[in-house]
Tab-separated table of C-alpha atoms and ligand atoms in Angstrom:
chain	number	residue	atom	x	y	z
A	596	UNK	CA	-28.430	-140.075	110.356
A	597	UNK	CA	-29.293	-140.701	113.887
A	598	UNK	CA	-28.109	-138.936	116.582
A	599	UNK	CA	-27.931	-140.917	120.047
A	600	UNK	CA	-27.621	-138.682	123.794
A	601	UNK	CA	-25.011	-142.019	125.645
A	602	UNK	CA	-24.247	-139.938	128.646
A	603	UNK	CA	-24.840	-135.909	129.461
A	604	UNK	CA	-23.457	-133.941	126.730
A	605	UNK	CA	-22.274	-137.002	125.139
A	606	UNK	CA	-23.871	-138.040	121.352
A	607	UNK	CA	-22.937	-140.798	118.907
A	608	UNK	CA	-24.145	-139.985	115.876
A	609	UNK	CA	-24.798	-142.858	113.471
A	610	UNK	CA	-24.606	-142.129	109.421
A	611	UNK	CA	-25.670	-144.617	106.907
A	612	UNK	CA	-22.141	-146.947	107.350
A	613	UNK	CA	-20.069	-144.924	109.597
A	614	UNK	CA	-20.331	-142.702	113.594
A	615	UNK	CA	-19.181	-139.855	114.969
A	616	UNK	CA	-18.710	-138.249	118.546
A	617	UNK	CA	-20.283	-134.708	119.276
A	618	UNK	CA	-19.123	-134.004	122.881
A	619	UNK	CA	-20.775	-131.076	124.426
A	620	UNK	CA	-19.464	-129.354	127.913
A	621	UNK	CA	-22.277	-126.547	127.613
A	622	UNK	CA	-19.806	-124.247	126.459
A	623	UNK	CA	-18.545	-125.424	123.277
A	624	UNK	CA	-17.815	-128.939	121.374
A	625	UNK	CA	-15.400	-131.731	120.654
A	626	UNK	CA	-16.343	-133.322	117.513
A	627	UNK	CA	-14.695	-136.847	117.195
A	628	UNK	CA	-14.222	-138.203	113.529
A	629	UNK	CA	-16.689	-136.911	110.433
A	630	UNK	CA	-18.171	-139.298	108.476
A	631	UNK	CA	-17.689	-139.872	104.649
A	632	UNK	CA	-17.598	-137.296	101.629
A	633	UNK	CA	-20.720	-137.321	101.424
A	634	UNK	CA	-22.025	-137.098	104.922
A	635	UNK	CA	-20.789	-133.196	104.871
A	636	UNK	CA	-24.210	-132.192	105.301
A	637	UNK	CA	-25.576	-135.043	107.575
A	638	UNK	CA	-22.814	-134.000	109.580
A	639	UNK	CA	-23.768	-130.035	109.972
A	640	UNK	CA	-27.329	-131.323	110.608
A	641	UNK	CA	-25.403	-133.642	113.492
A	642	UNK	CA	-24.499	-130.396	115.097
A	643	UNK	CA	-27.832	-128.892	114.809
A	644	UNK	CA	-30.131	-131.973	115.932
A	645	UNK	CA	-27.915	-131.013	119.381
A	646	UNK	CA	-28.851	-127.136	119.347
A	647	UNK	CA	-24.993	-126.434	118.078
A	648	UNK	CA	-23.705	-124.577	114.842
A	649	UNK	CA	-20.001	-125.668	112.947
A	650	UNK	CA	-18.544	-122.446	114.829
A	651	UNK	CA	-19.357	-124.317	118.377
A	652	UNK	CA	-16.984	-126.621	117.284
A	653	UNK	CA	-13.540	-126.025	119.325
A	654	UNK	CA	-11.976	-128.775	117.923
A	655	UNK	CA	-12.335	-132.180	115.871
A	656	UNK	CA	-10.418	-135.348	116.567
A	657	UNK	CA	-9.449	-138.158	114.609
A	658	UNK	CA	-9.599	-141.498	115.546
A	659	UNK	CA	-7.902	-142.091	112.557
A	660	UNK	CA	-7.631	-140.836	108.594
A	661	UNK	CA	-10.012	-143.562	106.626
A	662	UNK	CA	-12.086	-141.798	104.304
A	663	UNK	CA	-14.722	-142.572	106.027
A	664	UNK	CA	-13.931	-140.843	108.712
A	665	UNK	CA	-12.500	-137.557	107.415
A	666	UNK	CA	-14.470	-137.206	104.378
A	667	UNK	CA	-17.588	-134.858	105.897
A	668	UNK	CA	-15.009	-133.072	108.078
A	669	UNK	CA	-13.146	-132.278	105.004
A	670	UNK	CA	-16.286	-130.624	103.589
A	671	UNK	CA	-17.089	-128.509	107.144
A	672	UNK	CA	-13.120	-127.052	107.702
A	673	UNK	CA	-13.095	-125.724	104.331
A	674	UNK	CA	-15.805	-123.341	105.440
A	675	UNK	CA	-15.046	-123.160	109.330
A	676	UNK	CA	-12.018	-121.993	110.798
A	677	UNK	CA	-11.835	-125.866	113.231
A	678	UNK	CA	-8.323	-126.873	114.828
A	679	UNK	CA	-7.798	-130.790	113.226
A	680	UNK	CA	-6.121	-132.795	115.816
A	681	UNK	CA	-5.067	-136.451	115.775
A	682	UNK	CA	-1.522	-137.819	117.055
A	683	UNK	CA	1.706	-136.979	115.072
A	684	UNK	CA	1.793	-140.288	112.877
A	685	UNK	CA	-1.968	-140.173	112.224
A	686	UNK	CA	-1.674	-135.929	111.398
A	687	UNK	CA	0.980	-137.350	108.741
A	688	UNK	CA	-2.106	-139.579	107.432
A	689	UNK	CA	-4.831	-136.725	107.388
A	690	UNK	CA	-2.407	-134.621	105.652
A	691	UNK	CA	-1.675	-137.134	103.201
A	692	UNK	CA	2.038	-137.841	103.311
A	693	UNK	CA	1.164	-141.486	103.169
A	694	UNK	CA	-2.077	-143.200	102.516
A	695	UNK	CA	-2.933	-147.004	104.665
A	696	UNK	CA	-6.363	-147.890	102.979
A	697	UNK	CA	-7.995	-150.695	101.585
A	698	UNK	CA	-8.016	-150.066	98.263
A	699	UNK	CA	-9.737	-151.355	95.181
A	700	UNK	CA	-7.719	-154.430	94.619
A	701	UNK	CA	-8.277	-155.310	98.570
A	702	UNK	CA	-12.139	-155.039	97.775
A	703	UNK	CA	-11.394	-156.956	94.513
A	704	UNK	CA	-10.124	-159.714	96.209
A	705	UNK	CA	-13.024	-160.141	98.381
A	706	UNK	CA	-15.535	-158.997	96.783
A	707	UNK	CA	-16.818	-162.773	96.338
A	708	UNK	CA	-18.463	-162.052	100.040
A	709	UNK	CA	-21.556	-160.437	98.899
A	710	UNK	CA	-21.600	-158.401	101.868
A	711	UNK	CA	-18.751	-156.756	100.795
A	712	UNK	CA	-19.632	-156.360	97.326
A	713	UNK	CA	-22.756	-154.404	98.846
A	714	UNK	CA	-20.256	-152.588	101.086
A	715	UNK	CA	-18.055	-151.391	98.744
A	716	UNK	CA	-20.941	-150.088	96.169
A	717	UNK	CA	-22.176	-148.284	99.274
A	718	UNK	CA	-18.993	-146.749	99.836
A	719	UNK	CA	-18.712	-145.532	96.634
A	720	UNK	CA	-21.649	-143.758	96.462
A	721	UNK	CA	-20.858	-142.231	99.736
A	722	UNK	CA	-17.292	-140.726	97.937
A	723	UNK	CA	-14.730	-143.865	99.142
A	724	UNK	CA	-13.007	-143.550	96.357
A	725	UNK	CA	-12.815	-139.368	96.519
A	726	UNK	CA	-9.060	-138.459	97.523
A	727	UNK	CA	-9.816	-136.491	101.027
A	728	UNK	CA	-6.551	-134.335	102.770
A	729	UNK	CA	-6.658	-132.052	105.960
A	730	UNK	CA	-3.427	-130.279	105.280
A	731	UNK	CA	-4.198	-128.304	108.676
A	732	UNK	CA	-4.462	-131.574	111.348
A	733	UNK	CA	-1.799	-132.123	113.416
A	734	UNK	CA	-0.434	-132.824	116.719
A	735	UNK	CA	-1.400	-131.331	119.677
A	736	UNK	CA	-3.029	-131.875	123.412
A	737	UNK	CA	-6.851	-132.091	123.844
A	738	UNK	CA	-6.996	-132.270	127.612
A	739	UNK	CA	-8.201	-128.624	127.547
A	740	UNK	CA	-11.034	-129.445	125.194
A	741	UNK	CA	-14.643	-130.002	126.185
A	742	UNK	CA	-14.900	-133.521	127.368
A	743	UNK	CA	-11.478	-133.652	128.710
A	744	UNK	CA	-10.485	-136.388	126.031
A	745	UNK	CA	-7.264	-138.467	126.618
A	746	UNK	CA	-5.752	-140.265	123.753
A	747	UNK	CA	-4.743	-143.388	123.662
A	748	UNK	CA	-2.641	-144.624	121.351
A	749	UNK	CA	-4.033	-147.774	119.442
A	750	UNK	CA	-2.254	-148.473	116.068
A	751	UNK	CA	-2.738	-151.453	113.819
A	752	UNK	CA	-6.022	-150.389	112.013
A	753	UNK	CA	-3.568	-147.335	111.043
A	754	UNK	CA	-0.254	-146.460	112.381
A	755	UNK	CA	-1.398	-143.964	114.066
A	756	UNK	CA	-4.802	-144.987	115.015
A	757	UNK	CA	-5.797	-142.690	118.769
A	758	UNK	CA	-9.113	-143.932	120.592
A	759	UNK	CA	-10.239	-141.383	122.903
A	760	UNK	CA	-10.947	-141.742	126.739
A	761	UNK	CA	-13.648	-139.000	128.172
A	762	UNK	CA	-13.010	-139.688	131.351
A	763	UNK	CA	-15.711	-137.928	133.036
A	764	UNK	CA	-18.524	-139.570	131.070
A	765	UNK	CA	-17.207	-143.300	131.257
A	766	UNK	CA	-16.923	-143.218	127.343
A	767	UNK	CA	-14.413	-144.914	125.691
A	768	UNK	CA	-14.289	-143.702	121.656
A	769	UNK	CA	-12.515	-146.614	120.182
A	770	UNK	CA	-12.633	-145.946	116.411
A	771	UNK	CA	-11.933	-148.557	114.582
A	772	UNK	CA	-9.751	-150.248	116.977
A	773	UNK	CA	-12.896	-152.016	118.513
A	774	UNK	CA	-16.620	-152.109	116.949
A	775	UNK	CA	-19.518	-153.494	117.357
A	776	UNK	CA	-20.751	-154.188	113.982
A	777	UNK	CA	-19.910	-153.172	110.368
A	778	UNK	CA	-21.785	-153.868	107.127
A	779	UNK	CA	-19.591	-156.457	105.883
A	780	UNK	CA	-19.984	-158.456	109.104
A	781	UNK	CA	-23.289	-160.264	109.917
A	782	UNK	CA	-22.878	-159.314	113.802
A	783	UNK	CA	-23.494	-157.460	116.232
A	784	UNK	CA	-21.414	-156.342	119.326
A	785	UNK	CA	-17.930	-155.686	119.861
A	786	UNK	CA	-15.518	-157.269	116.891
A	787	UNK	CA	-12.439	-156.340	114.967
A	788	UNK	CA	-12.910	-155.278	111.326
A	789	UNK	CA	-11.871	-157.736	108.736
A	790	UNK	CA	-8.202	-157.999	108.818
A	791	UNK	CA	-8.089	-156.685	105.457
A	792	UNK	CA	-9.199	-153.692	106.614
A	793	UNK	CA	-6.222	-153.495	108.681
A	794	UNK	CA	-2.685	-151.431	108.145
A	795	UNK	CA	-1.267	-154.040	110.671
A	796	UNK	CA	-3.397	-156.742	111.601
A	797	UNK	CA	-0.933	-158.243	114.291
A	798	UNK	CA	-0.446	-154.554	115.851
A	799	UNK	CA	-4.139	-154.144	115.408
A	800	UNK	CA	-4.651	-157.335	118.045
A	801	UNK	CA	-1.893	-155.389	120.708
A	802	UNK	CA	-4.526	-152.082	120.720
A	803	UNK	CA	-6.968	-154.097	121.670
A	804	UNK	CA	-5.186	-155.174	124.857
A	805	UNK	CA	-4.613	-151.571	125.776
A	806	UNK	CA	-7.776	-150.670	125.296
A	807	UNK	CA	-9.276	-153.657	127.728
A	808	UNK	CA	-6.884	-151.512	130.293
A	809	UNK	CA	-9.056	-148.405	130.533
A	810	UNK	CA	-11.769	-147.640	132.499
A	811	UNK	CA	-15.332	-146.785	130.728
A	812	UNK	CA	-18.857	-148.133	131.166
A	813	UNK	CA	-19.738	-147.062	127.710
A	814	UNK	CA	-17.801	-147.783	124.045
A	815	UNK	CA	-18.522	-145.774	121.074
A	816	UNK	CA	-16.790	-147.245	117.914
A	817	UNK	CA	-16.342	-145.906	114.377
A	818	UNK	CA	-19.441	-148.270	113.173
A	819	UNK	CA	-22.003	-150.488	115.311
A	820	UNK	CA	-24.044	-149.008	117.561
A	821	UNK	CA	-23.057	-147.989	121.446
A	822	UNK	CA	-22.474	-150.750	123.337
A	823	UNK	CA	-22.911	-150.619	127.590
A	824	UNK	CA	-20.140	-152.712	129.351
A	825	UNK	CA	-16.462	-152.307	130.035
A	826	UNK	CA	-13.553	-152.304	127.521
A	827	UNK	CA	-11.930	-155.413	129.475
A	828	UNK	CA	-15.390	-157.386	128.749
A	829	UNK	CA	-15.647	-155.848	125.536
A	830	UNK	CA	-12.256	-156.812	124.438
A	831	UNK	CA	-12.516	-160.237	125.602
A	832	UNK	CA	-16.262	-160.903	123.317
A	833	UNK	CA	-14.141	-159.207	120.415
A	834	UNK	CA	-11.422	-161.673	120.703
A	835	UNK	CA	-13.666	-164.637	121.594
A	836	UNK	CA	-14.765	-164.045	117.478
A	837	UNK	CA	-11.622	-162.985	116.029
A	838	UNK	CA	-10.668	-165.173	112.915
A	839	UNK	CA	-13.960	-166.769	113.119
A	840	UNK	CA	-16.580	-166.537	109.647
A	841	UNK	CA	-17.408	-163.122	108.904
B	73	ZN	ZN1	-10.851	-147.172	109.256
């Protein structure tokens, strides 16, 4: 785990395959996203590489309801009284009323990519395959939270996929809307997942178009590192390489 200061008060924290977002107003925290099952405890050292404890936390967002991005966060609410919020449709997700992930037979299928095959046995050992639920997330505004965070609504990756704005730091938190590198791709800088990785692969294309709309200098996606640049520029190197060999 690696914890990376982007802008003031603003850290990306990088886990073995997956980030997360620890925004800090000097007052309290927004966590964005949490990292797998089994980064529950590189996430609570997260919070205390940047002088915070779990009960700092005001609130944690989700980008979106993978595994492997709820799985540590799972771990820390079950011990800390932390308000879950996403957007309605992906609440519905956290809470488990329906389930949009790759599963086993997607893997399956492509497992013939050895950088999958790595991946995936990765992933396992990092709880993928652990059934994960927040049956407290759901809707609500974040404007009041440190970091000011707007959502933005992005589906595709999930239906109710939400990047994040944080408008006073010029950070755009894109999930996995946008990255900029992921162990099954060979690249780095700002890409799309493979499309199996997708809910809606189509829909996934349209969030990428909003989020070339908004105005950041920095992008912080769900895996890859930080990347400096705007989302318009970023958007446009991501398509440049969609559909190409991965
Ligand atoms: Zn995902």
């Amino acid at each position: 785990m690696r914890v990376e200061t982007v802008a003031d008060g603003v850290h990306l924290v990088r886990a073995s395959a997956v980030n997360w977002v620890i925004v800090d107003d000097g007052d309290a925290i927004t966590l964005i996203d949490g990292g797998y099952p089994a980064d529950a405890g590189a996430l609570a050292a997260s919070l205390a590489a940047v002088g915070r404890t779990p009960q700092d936390v005001a609130a944690a967002l989700l980008t979106h309801a993978h595994v492997d991005h709820v799985g540590g966060l799972a771990a820390l609410t079950r011990h800390h009284d932390i308000p879950v919020l996403t957007g309605e449709t992906e609440a519905r997700h956290a809470r488990r009323e329906f389930l949009e992930q790759a599963g086993p037979a997607d893997i399956v299928r492509n497992a013939w990519r050895p950088r999958v095959l790595l991946w995936a046995l990765h992933a396992a050992r990092l709880g993928a395959l652990r059934s994960v639920t927040l049956p407290e997330a759901h809707a609500a505004g974040t404007g009041h939270l440190p970091g000011r965070p707007v959502p933005v609504a992005t589906p595709g990756h999930t239906s109710g996929h939400t990047a994040y704005l944080l408008p006073d730091a010029g950070v755009l938190v894109s999930g996995d809307a946008l990255v900029t590198g992921h162990p099954t791709s060979p690249r780095t800088g700002p890409q799309r997942l493979p499309a199996f990785f997708d809910h809606d692969p189509e829909q996934a294309a349209g969030a990428l178009d909003t989020l070339g709309t908004l105005d950041a200098g920095i992008l912080l996606p769900g895996h890859g590192p930080a990347w400096r640049g705007t989302p318009a520029d970023a958007v446009r190197r991501a398509s440049r390489r969609a559909g190409g060999p991965w």
